CSV table of C-alpha atoms in Angstrom, one decimal:
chain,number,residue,atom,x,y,z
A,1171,UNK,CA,0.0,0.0,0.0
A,1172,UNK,CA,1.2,3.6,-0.3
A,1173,UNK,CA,0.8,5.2,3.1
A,1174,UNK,CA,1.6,9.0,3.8
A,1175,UNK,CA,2.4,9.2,7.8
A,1176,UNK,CA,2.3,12.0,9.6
A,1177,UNK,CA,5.2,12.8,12.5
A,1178,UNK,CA,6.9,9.9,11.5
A,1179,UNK,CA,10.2,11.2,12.1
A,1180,UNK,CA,9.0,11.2,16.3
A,1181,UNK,CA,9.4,8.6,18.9
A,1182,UNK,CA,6.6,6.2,17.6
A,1183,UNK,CA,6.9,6.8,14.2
A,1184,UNK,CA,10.8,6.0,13.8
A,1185,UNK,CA,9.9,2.8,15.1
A,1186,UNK,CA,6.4,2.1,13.5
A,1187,UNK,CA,7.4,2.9,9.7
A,1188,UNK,CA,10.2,0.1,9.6
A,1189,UNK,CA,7.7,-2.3,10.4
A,1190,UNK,CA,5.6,-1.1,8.3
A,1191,UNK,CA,8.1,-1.1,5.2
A,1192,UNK,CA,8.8,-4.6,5.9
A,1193,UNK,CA,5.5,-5.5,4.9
A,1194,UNK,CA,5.9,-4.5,1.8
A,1195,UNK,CA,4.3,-0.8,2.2
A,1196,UNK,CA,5.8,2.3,0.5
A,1197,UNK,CA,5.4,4.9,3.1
A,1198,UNK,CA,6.2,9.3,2.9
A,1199,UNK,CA,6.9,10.9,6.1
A,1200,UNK,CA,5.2,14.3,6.7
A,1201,UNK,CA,7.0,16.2,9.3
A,1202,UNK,CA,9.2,19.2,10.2
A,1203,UNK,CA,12.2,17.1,10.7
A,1204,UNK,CA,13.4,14.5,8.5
A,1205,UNK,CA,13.2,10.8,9.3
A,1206,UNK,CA,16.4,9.5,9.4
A,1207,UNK,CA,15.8,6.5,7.3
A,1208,UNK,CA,17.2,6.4,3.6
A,1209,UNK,CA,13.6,4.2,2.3
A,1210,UNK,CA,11.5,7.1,3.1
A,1211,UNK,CA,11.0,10.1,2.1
A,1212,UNK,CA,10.2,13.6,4.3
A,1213,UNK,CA,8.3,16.2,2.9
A,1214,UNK,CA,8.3,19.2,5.3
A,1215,UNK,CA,4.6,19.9,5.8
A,1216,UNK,CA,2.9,22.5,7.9
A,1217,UNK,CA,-0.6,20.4,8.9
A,1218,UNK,CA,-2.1,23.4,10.4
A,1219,UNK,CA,-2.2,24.4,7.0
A,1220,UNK,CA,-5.0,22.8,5.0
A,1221,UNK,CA,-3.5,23.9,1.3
A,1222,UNK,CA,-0.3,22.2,2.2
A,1223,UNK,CA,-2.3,19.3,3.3
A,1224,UNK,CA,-4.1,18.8,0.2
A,1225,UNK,CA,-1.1,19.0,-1.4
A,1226,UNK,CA,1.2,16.9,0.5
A,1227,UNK,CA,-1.7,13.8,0.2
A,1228,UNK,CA,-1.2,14.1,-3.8
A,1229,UNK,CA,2.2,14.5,-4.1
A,1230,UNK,CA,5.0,12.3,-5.0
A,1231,UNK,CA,6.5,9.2,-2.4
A,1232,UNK,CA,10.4,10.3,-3.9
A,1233,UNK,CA,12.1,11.6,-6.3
A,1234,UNK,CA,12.3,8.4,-8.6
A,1235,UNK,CA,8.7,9.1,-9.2
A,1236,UNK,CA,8.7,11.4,-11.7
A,1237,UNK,CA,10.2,8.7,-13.7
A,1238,UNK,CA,6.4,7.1,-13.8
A,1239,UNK,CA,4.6,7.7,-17.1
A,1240,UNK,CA,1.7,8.9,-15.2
A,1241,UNK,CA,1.6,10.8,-12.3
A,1242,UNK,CA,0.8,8.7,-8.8
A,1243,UNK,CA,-2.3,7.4,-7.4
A,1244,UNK,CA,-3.6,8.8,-4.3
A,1245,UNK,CA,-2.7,7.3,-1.4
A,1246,UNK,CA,-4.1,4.0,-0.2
A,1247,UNK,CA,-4.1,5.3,3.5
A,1248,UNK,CA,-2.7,7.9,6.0
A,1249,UNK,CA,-1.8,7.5,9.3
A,1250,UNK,CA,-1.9,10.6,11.4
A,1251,UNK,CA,0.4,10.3,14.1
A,1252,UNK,CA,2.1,14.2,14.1
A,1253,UNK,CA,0.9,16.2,16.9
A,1254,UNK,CA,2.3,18.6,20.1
A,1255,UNK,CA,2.9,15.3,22.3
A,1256,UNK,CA,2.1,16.4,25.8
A,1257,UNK,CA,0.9,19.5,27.9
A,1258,UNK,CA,3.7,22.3,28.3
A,1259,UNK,CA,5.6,21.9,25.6
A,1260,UNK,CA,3.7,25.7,23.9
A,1261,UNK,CA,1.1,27.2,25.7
A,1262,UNK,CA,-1.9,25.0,26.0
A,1263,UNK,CA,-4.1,27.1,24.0
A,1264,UNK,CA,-1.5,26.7,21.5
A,1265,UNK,CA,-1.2,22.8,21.8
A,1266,UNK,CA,-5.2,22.7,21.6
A,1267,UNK,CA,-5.5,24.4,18.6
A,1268,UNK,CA,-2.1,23.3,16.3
A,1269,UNK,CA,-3.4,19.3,17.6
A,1270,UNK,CA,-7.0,20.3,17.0
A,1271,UNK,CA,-6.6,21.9,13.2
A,1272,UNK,CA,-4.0,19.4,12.3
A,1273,UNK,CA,-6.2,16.8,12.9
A,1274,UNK,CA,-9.4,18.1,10.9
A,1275,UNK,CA,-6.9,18.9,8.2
A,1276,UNK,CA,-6.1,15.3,7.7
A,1277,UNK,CA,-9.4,13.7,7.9
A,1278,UNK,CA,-10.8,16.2,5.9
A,1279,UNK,CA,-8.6,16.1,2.9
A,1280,UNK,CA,-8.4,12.1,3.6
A,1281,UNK,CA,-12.2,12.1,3.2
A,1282,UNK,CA,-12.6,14.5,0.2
A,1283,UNK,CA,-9.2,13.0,-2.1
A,1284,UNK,CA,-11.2,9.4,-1.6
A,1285,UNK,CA,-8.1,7.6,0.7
A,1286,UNK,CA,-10.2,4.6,1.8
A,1287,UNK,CA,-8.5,4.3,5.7
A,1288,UNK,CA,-7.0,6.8,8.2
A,1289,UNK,CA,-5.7,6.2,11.4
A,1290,UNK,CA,-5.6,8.1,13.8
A,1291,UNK,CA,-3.7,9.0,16.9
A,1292,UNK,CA,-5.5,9.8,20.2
A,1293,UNK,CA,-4.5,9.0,23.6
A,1294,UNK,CA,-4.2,6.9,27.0
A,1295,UNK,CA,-4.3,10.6,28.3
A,1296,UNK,CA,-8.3,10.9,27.6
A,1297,UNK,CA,-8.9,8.3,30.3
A,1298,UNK,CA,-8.5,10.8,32.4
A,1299,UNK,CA,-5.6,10.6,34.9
A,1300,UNK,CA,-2.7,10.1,33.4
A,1301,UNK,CA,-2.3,14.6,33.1
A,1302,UNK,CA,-5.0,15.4,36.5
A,1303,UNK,CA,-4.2,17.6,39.0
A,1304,UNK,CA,-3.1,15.4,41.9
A,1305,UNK,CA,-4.3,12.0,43.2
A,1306,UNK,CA,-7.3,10.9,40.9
A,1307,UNK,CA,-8.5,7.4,40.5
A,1308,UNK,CA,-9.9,5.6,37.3
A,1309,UNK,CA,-14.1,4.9,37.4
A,1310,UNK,CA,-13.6,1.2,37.0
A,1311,UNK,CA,-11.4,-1.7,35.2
A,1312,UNK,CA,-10.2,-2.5,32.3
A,1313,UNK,CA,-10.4,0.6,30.5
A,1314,UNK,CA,-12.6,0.2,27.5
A,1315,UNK,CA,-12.9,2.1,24.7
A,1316,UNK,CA,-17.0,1.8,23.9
A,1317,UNK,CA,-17.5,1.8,28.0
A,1318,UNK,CA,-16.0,4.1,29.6
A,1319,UNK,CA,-17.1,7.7,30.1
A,1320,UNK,CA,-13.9,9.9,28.9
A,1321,UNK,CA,-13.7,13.1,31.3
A,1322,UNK,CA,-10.3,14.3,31.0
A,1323,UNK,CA,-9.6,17.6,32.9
A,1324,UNK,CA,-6.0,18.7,30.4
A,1325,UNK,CA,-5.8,20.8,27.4
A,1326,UNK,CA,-4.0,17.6,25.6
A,1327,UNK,CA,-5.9,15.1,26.7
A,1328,UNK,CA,-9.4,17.3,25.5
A,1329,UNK,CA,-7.7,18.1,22.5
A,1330,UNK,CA,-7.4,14.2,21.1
A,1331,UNK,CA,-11.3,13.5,22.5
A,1332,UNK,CA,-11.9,16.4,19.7
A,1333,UNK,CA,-9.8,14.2,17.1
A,1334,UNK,CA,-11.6,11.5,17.6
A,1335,UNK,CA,-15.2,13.5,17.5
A,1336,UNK,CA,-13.7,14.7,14.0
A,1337,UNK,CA,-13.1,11.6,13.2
A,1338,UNK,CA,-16.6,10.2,13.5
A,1339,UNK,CA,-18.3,12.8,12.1
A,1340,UNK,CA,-16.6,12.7,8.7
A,1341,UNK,CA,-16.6,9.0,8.3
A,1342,UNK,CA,-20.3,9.7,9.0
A,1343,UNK,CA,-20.2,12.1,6.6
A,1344,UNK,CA,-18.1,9.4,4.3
A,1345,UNK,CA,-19.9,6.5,4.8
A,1346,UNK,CA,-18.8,3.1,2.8
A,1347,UNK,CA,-15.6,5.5,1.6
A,1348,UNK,CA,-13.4,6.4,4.1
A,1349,UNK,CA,-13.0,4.1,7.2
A,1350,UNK,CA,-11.5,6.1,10.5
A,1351,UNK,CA,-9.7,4.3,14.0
A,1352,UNK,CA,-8.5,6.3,16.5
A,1353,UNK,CA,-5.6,4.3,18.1
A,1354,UNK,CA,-6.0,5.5,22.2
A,1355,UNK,CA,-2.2,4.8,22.4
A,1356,UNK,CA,-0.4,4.1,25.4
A,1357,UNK,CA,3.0,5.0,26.9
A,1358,UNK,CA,5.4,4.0,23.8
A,1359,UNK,CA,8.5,2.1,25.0
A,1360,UNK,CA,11.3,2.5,22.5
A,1361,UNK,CA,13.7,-1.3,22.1
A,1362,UNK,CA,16.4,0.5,24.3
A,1363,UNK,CA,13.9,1.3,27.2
A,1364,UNK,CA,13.2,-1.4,28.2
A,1365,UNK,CA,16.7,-2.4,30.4
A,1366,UNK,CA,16.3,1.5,31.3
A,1367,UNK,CA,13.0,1.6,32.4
A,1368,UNK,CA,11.2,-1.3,33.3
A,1369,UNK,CA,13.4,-2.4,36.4
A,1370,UNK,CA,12.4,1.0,38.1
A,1371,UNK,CA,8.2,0.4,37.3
A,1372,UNK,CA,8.7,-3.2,38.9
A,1373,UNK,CA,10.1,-1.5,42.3
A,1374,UNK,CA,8.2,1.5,42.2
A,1375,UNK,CA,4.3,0.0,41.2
A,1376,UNK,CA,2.4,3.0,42.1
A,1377,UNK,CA,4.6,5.4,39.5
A,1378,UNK,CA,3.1,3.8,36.7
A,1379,UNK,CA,-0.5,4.2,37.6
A,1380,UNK,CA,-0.9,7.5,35.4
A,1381,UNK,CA,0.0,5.2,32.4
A,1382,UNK,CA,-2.2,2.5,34.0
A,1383,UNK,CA,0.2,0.2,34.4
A,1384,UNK,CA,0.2,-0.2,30.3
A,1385,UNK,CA,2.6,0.5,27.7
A,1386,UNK,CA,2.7,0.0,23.8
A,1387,UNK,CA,6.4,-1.1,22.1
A,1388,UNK,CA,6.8,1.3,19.6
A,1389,UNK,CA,7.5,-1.4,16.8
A,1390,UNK,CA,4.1,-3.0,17.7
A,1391,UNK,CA,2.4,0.1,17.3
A,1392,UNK,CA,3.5,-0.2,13.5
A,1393,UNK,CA,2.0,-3.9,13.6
A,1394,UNK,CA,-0.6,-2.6,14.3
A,1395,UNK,CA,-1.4,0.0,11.8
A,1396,UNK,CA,-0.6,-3.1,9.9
A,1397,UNK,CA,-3.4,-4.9,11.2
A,1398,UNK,CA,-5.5,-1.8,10.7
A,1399,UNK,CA,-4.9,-2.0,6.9
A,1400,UNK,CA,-5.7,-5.2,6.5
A,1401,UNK,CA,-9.3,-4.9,8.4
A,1402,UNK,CA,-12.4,-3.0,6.2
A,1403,UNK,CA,-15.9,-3.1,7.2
A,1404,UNK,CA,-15.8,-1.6,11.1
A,1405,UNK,CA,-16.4,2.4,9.7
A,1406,UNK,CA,-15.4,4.3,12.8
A,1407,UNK,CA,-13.3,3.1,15.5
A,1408,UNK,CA,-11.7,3.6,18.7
A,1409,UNK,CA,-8.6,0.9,19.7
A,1410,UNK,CA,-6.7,1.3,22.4
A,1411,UNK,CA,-3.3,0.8,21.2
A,1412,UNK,CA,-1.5,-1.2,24.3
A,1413,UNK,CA,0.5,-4.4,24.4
A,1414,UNK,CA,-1.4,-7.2,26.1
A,1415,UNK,CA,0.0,-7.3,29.8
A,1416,UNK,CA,0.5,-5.2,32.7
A,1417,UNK,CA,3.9,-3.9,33.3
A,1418,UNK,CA,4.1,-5.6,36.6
A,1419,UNK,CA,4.9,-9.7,37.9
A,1420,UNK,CA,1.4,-9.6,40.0
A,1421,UNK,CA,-1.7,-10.3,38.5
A,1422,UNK,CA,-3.5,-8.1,37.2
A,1423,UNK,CA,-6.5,-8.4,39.8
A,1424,UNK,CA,-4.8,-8.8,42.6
A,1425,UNK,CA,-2.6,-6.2,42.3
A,1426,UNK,CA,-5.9,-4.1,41.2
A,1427,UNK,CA,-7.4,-5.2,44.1
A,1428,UNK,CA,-4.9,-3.5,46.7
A,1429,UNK,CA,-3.6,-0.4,44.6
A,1430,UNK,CA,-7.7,0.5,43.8
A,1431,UNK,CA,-9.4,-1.1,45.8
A,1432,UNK,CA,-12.3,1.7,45.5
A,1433,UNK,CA,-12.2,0.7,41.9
A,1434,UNK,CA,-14.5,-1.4,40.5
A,1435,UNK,CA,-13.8,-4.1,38.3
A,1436,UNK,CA,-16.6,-4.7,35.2
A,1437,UNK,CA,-15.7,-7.8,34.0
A,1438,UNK,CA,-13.1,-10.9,35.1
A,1439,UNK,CA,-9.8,-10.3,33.4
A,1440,UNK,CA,-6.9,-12.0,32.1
A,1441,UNK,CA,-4.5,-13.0,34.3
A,1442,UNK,CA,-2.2,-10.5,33.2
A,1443,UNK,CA,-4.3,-8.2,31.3
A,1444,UNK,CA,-3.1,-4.8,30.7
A,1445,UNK,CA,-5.7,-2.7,32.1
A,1446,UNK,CA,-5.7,-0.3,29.1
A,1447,UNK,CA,-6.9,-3.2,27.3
A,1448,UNK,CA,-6.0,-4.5,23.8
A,1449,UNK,CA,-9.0,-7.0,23.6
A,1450,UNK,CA,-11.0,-4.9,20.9
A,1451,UNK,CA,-7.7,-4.8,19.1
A,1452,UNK,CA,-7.1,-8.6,19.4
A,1453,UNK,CA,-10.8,-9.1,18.5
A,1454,UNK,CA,-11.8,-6.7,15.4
A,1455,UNK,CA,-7.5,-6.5,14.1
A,1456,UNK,CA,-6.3,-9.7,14.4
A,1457,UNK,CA,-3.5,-8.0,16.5
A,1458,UNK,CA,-0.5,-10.0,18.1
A,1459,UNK,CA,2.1,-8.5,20.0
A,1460,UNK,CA,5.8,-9.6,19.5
A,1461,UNK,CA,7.1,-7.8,21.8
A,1462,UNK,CA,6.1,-8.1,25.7
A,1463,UNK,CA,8.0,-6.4,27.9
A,1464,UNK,CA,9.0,-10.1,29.7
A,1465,UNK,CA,11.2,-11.2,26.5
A,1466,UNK,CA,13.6,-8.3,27.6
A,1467,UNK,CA,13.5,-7.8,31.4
A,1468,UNK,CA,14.5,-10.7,33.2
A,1469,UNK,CA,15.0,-11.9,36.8
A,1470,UNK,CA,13.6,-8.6,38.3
């Protein structure tokens, strides 16, 4: 397929796009920065900017392109990962509205050019305590996407709840031509974080609970958009994009069941279910992680 990605050159997307090229997918990079990968192509694209959106969706992948005796087709997808990452990196009414317009630019050119899937990035954030204001607790376990009642109180968090409201209304709008999933994504765990990282969220338990005890490996996350490409028929959805298990050796109600215990639990989980679950994910994509976080910390 050829896929134009947005912020592909960021944390995630350096990650995601290899795996993604190894299935065979010719991908461009929209960004600021380049990507530093020599198989793909950035073309410096300001997404607040709808013109240069429009543009960017029906331009070449390369250079070798213009060696094509016609001009190239229109994308087969976008993914839509390019965004101000967290709260206080601008001014929040900044962040709002650059995350806010950048996203409606891309659905809406998406929609109108006739590119058949976008994905979407939202966030873990919109559960709504991972960015609160002091000690907050979750409504109830696992955190599912078509359950639970979203009530974030941060500019970022608010600001990818509208992306996914965009979202819905235009493959409403779209219907049986443009399919839309918002991927809620998790904490993204880069190959080289995991001997960094994960011994200090087995000792300190209660330091992860903003993420809820849930991460995504950032080469998963591309296996994933995988998976998405290969699904049709499900119009708009929302996936939380997590690997299956809880960062932690406990199970995951037991451990629940002392950290929360004001928390009620909805339905019986897996023994170590992530409690940003992946089950809709497993379910409607066919997802399978390679990468749990067990394969590469050991004897902690």
């Amino acid at each position: 397929m050829r896929i134009v990605f947005t912020g592909g050159s960021g944390k995630a997307g350096k990650h995601a796009i290899p795996y993604l090229l190894s299935q065979g997918h010719q991908v461009l990079n929209l960004d600021l920065v380049p990507l530093d990968n020599p198989d793909v192509y950035t073309l410096k694209t300001d997404l607040t900017d709808s013109g240069q959106v429009f543009n960017a969706f029906t331009s070449h992948f390369n250079m070798s392109e213009y060696s094509l005796p016609h001009p190239p087709p229109i994308p087969d997808a976008v993914v839509h990962f390019a965004a101000y990452a967290r709260n206080l990196l601008v001014p929040d009414s900044e962040m709002f509205a650059s995350n806010v317009k950048q996203t409606y630019n891309v659905i809406e050119a998406a929609c109108k050019l006739g590119i058949k899937k976008v994905i979407i990035a939202s966030s873990e954030t919109v559960y709504g305590v991972c960015f609160t204001q002091g000690e907050s607790d979750y409504h109830s376990f696992p955190l599912e996407e078509d359950t639970y009642d979203c009530d974030p109180e941060d500019s970022y968090a608010t600001s990818k709840l509208c992306g996914e409201r965009i979202a819905r209304s235009f493959e409403r709008r779209y219907r049986g031509k443009t399919e839309i999933y918002a991927f809620r994504i998790g904490n993204v765990i880069e190959p080289h974080e995991y001997a960094i990282n994960f011994p200090k969220y087995l000792i300190d338990p209660p330091s992860r609970k903003r993420n809820a005890w849930s991460y995504i490996d950032a080469r998963d996350l591309g296996k994933l958009c995988h998976c998405a490409f290969q699904t049709n028929g499900l119009g708009f959805q929302v996936f939380n994009a997590t690997n299956n298990t809880i960062t932690l050796r406990e199970k995951t109600k037991d451990f629940l069941a002392r950290e929360c215990p004001n928390v009620k639990i909805t339905r019986e989980l897996e023994d170590y279910e992530a409690p940003l679950t992946n089950v809709k994910a497993r379910k409607l994509l066919k997802f399978e992680e390679e990468h749990n976080w067990r394969d590469y910390v050991k004897d902690q």
